[in-house]
Coordinates of C-alpha atoms in Angstrom, one line a residue:
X1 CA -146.3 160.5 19.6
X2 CA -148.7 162.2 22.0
X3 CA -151.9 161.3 20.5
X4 CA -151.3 157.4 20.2
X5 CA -151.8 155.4 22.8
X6 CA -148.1 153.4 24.2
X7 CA -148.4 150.0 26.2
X8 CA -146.1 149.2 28.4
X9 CA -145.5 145.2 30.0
X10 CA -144.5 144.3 33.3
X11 CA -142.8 141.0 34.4
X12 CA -146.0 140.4 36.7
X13 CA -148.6 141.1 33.3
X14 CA -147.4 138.5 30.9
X15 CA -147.1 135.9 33.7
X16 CA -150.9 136.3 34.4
X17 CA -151.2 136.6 30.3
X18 CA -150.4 133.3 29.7
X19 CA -153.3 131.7 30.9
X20 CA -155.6 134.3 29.9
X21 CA -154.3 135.3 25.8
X22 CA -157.6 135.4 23.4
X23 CA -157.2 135.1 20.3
X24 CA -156.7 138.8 19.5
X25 CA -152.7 138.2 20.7
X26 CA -151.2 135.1 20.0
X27 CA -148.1 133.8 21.0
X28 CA -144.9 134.4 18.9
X29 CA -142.6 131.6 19.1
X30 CA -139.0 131.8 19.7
X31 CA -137.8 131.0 16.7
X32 CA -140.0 133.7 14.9
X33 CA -138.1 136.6 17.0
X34 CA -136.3 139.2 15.4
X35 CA -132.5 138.6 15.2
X36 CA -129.7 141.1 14.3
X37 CA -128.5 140.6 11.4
X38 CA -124.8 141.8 10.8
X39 CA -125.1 143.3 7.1
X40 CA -127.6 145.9 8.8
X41 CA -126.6 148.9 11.5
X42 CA -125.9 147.9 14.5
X43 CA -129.0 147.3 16.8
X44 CA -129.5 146.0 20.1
X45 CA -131.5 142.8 19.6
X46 CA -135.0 143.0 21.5
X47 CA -138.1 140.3 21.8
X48 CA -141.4 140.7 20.4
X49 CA -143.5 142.0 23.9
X50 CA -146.2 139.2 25.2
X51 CA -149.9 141.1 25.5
X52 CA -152.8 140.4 27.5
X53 CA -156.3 141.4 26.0
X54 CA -159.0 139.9 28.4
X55 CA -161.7 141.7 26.3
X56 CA -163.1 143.8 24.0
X57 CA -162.8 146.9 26.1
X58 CA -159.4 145.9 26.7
X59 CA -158.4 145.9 23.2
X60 CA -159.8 149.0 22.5
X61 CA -157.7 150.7 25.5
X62 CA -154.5 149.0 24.8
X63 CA -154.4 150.0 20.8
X64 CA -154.4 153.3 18.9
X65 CA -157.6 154.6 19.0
X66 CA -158.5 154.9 15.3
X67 CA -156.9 152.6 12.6
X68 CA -157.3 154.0 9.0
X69 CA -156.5 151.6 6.0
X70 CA -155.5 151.7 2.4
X71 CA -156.2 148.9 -0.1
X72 CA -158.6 146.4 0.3
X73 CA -157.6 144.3 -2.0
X74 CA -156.8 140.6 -2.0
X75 CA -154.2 141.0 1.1
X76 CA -155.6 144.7 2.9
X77 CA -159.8 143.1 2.8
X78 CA -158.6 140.6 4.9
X79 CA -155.8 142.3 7.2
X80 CA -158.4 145.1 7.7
X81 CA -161.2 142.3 8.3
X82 CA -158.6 140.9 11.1
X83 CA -158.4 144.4 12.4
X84 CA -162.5 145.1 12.7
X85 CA -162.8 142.2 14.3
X86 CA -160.6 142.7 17.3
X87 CA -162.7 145.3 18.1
X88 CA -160.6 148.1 16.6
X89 CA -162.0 151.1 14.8
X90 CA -161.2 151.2 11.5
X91 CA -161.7 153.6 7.9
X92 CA -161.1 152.3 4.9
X93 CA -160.3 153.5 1.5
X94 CA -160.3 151.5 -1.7
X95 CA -160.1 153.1 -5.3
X96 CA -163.3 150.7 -6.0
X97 CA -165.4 151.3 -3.1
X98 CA -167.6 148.1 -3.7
X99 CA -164.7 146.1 -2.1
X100 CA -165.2 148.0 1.0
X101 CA -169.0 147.4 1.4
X102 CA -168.1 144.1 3.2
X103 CA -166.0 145.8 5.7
X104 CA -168.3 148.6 6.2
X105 CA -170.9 146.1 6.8
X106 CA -168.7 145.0 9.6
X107 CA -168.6 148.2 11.3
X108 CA -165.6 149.8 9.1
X109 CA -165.9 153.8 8.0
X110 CA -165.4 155.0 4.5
X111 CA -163.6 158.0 3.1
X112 CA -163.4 158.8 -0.5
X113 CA -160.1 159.6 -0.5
X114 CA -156.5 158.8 1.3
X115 CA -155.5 162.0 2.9
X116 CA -159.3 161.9 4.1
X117 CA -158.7 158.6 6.1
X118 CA -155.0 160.0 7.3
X119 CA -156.9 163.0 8.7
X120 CA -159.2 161.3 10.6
X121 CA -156.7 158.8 12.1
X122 CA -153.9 158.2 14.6
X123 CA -152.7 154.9 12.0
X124 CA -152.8 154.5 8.7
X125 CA -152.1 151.5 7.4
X126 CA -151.4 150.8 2.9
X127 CA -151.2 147.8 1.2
X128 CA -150.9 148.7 -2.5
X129 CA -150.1 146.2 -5.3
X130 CA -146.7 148.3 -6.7
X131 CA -144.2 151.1 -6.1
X132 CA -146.1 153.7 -8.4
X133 CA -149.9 152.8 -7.0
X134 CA -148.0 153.2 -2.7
X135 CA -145.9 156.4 -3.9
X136 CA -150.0 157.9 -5.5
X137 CA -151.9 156.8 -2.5
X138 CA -149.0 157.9 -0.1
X139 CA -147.9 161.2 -2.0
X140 CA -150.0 162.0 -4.9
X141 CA -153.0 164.8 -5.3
X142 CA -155.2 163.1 -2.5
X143 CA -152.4 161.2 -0.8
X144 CA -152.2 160.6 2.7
X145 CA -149.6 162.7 3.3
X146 CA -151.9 165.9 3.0
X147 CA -153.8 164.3 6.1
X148 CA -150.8 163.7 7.9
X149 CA -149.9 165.6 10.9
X150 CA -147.7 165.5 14.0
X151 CA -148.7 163.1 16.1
X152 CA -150.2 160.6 13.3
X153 CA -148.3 157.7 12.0
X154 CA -148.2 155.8 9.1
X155 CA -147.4 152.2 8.1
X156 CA -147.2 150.9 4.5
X157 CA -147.2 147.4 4.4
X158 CA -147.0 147.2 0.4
X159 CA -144.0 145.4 -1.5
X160 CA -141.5 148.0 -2.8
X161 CA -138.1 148.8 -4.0
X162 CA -136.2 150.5 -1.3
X163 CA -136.1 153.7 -3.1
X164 CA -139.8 153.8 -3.2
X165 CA -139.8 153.2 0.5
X166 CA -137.4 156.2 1.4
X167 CA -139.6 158.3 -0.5
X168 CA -142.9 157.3 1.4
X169 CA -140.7 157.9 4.7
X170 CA -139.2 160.9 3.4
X171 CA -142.9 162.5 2.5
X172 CA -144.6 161.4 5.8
X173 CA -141.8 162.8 7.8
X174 CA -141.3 165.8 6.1
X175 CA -145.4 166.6 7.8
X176 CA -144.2 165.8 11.4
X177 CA -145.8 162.5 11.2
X178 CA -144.0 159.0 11.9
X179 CA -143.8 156.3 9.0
X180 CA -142.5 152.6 9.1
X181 CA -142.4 150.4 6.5
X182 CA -143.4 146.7 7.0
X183 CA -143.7 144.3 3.8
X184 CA -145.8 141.0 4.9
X185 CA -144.3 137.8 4.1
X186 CA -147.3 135.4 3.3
X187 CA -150.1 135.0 1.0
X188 CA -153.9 135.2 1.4
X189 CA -154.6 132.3 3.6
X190 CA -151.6 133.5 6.3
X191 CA -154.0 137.4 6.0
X192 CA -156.6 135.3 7.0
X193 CA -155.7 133.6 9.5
X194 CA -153.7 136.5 11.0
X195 CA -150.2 134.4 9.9
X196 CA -148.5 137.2 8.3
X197 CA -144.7 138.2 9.0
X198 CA -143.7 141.6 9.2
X199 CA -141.0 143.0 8.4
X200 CA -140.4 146.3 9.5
X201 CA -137.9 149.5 9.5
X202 CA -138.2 152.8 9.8
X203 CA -139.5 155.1 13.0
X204 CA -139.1 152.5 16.1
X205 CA -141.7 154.7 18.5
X206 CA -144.2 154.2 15.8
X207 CA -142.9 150.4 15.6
X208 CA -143.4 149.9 19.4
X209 CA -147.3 151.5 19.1
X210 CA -148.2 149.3 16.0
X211 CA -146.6 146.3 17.7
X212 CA -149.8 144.9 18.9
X213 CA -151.6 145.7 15.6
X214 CA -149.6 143.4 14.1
X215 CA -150.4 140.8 16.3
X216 CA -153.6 140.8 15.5
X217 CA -152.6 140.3 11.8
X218 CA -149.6 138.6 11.8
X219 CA -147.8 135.8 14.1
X220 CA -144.6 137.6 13.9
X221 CA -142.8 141.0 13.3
X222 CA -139.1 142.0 12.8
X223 CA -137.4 145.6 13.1
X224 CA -134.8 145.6 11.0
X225 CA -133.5 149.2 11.9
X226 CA -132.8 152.0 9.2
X227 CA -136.0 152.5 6.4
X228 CA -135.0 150.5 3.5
X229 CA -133.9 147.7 4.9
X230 CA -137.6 145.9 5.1
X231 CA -138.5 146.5 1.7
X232 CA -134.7 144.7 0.8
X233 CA -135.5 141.8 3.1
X234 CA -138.8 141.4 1.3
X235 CA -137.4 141.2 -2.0
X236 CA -135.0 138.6 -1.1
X237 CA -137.4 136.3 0.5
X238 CA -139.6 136.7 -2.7
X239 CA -136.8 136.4 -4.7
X240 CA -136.2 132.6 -3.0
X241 CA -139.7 132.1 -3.4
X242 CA -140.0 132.7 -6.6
X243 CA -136.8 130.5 -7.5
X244 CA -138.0 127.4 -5.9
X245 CA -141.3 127.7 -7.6
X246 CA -140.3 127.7 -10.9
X247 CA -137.3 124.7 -10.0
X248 CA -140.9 123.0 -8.5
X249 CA -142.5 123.4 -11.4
X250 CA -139.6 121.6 -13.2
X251 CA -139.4 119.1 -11.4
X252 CA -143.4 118.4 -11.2
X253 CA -143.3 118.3 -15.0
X254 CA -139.9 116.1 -15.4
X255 CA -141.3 113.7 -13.0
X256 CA -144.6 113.4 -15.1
X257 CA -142.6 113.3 -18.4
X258 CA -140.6 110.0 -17.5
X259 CA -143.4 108.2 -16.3
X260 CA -143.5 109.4 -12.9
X261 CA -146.8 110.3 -10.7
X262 CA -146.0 114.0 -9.8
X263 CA -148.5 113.3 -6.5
X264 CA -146.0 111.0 -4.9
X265 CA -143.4 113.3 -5.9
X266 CA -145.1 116.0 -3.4
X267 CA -145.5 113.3 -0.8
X268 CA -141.8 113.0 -1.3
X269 CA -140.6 116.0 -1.5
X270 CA -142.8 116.9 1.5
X271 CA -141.3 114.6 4.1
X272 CA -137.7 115.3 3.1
X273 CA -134.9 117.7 4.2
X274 CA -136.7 120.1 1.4
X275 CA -139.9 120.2 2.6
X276 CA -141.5 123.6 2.6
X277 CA -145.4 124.3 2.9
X278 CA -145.7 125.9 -0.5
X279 CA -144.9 122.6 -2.0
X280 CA -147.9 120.2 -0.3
X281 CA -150.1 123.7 -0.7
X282 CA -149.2 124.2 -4.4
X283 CA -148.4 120.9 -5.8
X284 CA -151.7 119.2 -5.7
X285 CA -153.8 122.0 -7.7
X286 CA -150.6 122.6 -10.0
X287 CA -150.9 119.1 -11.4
X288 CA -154.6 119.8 -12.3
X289 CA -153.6 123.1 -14.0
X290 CA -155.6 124.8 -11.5
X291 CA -153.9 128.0 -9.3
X292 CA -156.7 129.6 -7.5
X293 CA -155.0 133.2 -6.7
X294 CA -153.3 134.0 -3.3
X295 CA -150.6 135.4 -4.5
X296 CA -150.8 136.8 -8.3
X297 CA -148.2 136.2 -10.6
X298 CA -147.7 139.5 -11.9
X299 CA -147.1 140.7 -8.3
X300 CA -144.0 137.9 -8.1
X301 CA -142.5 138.4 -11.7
X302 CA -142.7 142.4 -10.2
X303 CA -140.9 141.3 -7.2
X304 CA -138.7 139.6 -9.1
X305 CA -137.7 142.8 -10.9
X306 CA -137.2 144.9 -7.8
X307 CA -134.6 141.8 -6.2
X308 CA -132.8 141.7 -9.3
X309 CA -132.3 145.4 -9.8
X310 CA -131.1 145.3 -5.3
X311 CA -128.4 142.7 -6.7
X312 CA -127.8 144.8 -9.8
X313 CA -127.0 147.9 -7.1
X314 CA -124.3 146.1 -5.1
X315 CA -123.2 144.0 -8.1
X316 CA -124.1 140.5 -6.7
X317 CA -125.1 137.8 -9.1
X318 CA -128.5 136.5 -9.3
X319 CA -128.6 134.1 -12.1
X320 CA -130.9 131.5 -10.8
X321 CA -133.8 134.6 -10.3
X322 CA -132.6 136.3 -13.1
X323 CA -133.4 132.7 -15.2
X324 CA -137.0 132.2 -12.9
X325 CA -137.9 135.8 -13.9
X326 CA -137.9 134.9 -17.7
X327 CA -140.3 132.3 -17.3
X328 CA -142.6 134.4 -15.0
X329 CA -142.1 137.0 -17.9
X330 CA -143.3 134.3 -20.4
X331 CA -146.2 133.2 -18.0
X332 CA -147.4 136.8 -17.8
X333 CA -147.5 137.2 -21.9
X334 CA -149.6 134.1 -22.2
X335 CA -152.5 136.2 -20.1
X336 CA -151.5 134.2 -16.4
X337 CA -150.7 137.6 -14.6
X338 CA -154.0 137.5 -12.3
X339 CA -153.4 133.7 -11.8
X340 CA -151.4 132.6 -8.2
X341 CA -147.5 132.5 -9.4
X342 CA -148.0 128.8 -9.3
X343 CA -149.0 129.0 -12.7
X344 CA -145.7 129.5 -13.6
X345 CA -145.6 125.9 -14.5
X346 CA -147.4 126.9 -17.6
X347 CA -144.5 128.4 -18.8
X348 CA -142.5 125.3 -19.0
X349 CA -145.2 123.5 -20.9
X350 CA -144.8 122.5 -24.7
X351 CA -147.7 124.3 -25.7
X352 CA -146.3 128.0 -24.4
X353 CA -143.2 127.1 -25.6
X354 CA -144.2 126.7 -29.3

């Protein structure tokens, strides 16, 4: 890719790193580094490069030199926000333009249309809310695809079905450009923060270019090889997650129901061999009946859908997911669908059940 800028580390450079890293490029922990994995092609496993920004101007020389980005919704505002801060230049698009004005007031452009940010960037980042909205904003009348160009590249960060994803790829490439997939794993807080996981496949030269834009948004990235095989990896760690929420919400409820206070049971459960952060981060507003949104439930019953039609492909029994979708279904006909997919707990309540 001629017109994006490559970084390259030497021993000597991330020795002298350590003592300077800003926050711009934090440091990935070992156990956050991408492994091989033997159900995917064979790849030769690699670590996750250390970087050294001592300033803004750094930054700025070490990254692609203009960052387009699509969706600024409840994950893309902050991912982008994460972006503009670190001293990159970024345009954004958004199909409600009012949800860019904070961004713009930070410094971001504005295009009224995808292909128009594609054109006028090296990167273009998407982070739509399902397969049909990425597949529009990537290939439809505007898309970014008719801005794309040798020499460009494009990452889509959104949740899809694999199929969805190989038609993105198949689009981009088909202009000369480069395209990667990379689903996030984590919620709005982890955008925030810059905590995000991602999970990547496709084009590894447009992989190694992004890499330290992902740093700045996430605390970890995997390539997983051939395109197709993020989007998978994403819809089994959602499928997980959306398993142990709904056998959470059980158990919250059951606890209550024999006389139980549901508050020592996330103590509990928080300090045993099945601790996991959702629980201690979930448990205290679920027993209020309050689920502030990070992570809608319409967007986890969807995920839902997409793992169990993967395990329908290659024949492999889900019923635990296939039994936690039902009740996300249920939560979503009683009007919860913009609620966090806590609110699942609603499902398993007498009154929804009536």
């Amino acid at each position: 890719m001629s017109s994006l800028v490559k970084t390259s580390y030497s021993h000597n450079v991330a020795s002298t790193a350590m003592a300077m890293c800003s926050s711009f490029c934090p440091q990935i922990p070992n156990q956050f580094r991408g492994r091989p994995i033997s159900s995917f092609p064979s790849r030769q496993p690699f670590s996750v490069p250390f970087k050294a920004f001592t300033s803004q101007a750094n930054i700025k020389d070490q990254l692609p030199a203009r960052i387009g980005f699509l969706g600024i919704g409840i994950m893309g505002f902050p991912m982008a926000q994460n972006l503009i801060k670190a001293g990159c230049d970024v345009t954004v698009w958004n199909r409600t333009k009012s949800k860019c004005e904070p961004l713009i007031s930070l410094g971001a452009k504005y295009k009224s249309f995808p292909e128009e940010v594609a054109a006028s960037c090296d990167v273009t980042f998407s982070m739509l809310a399902d397969p049909e909205s990425a597949v529009d904003v990537a290939c439809g009348k505007h898309g970014a695809a008719n801005g794309m160009s040798p020499g460009k590249g494009y990452v889509d960060v959104s949740t899809v079905d694999g199929e969805t994803s190989k038609l993105i790829y198949g689009r981009i490439k088909a202009t000369g450009a480069l395209s990667l997939e990379a689903p996030v794993s984590g919620s709005k807080k982890p955008a925030e923060d810059g905590q995000l996981i991602f999970l990547t496949a496709g084009d590894k030269s447009l992989y190694d270019t992004v890499a330290p834009l992902l740093d700045i948004m996430g605390k970890s990235r995997f390539y997983l090889g051939d395109i197709g095989n993020g989007a998978a990896m994403k819809l089994v760690v959602n499928m997980i997650m959306g398993s142990m929420m709904a056998s959470f919400s059980e158990g919250l409820l059951l606890s209550e129901k024999v006389g139980l206070d549901p508050s020592v049971l996330v103590e509990v459960v928080s300090q045993g061999a099945i601790s996991a952060p959702m629980y201690s981060m979930k448990g205290p507003s679920m027993i209020q009946s309050l689920y502030p949104t990070a992570f809608p439930l319409k967007h986890q019953q969807k995920d839902l859908r997409l793992a169990l039609g993967l395990a329908e492909s290659v024949s492999q029994p889900t019923p635990i997911a296939a039994a936690a979708n039902e009740l996300y279904k249920v939560a979503k006909s009683h009007g919860l669908s913009d609620q966090d997919f806590s609110a699942v707990i609603e499902s398993l309540k007498g009154k929804l059940q009536q």
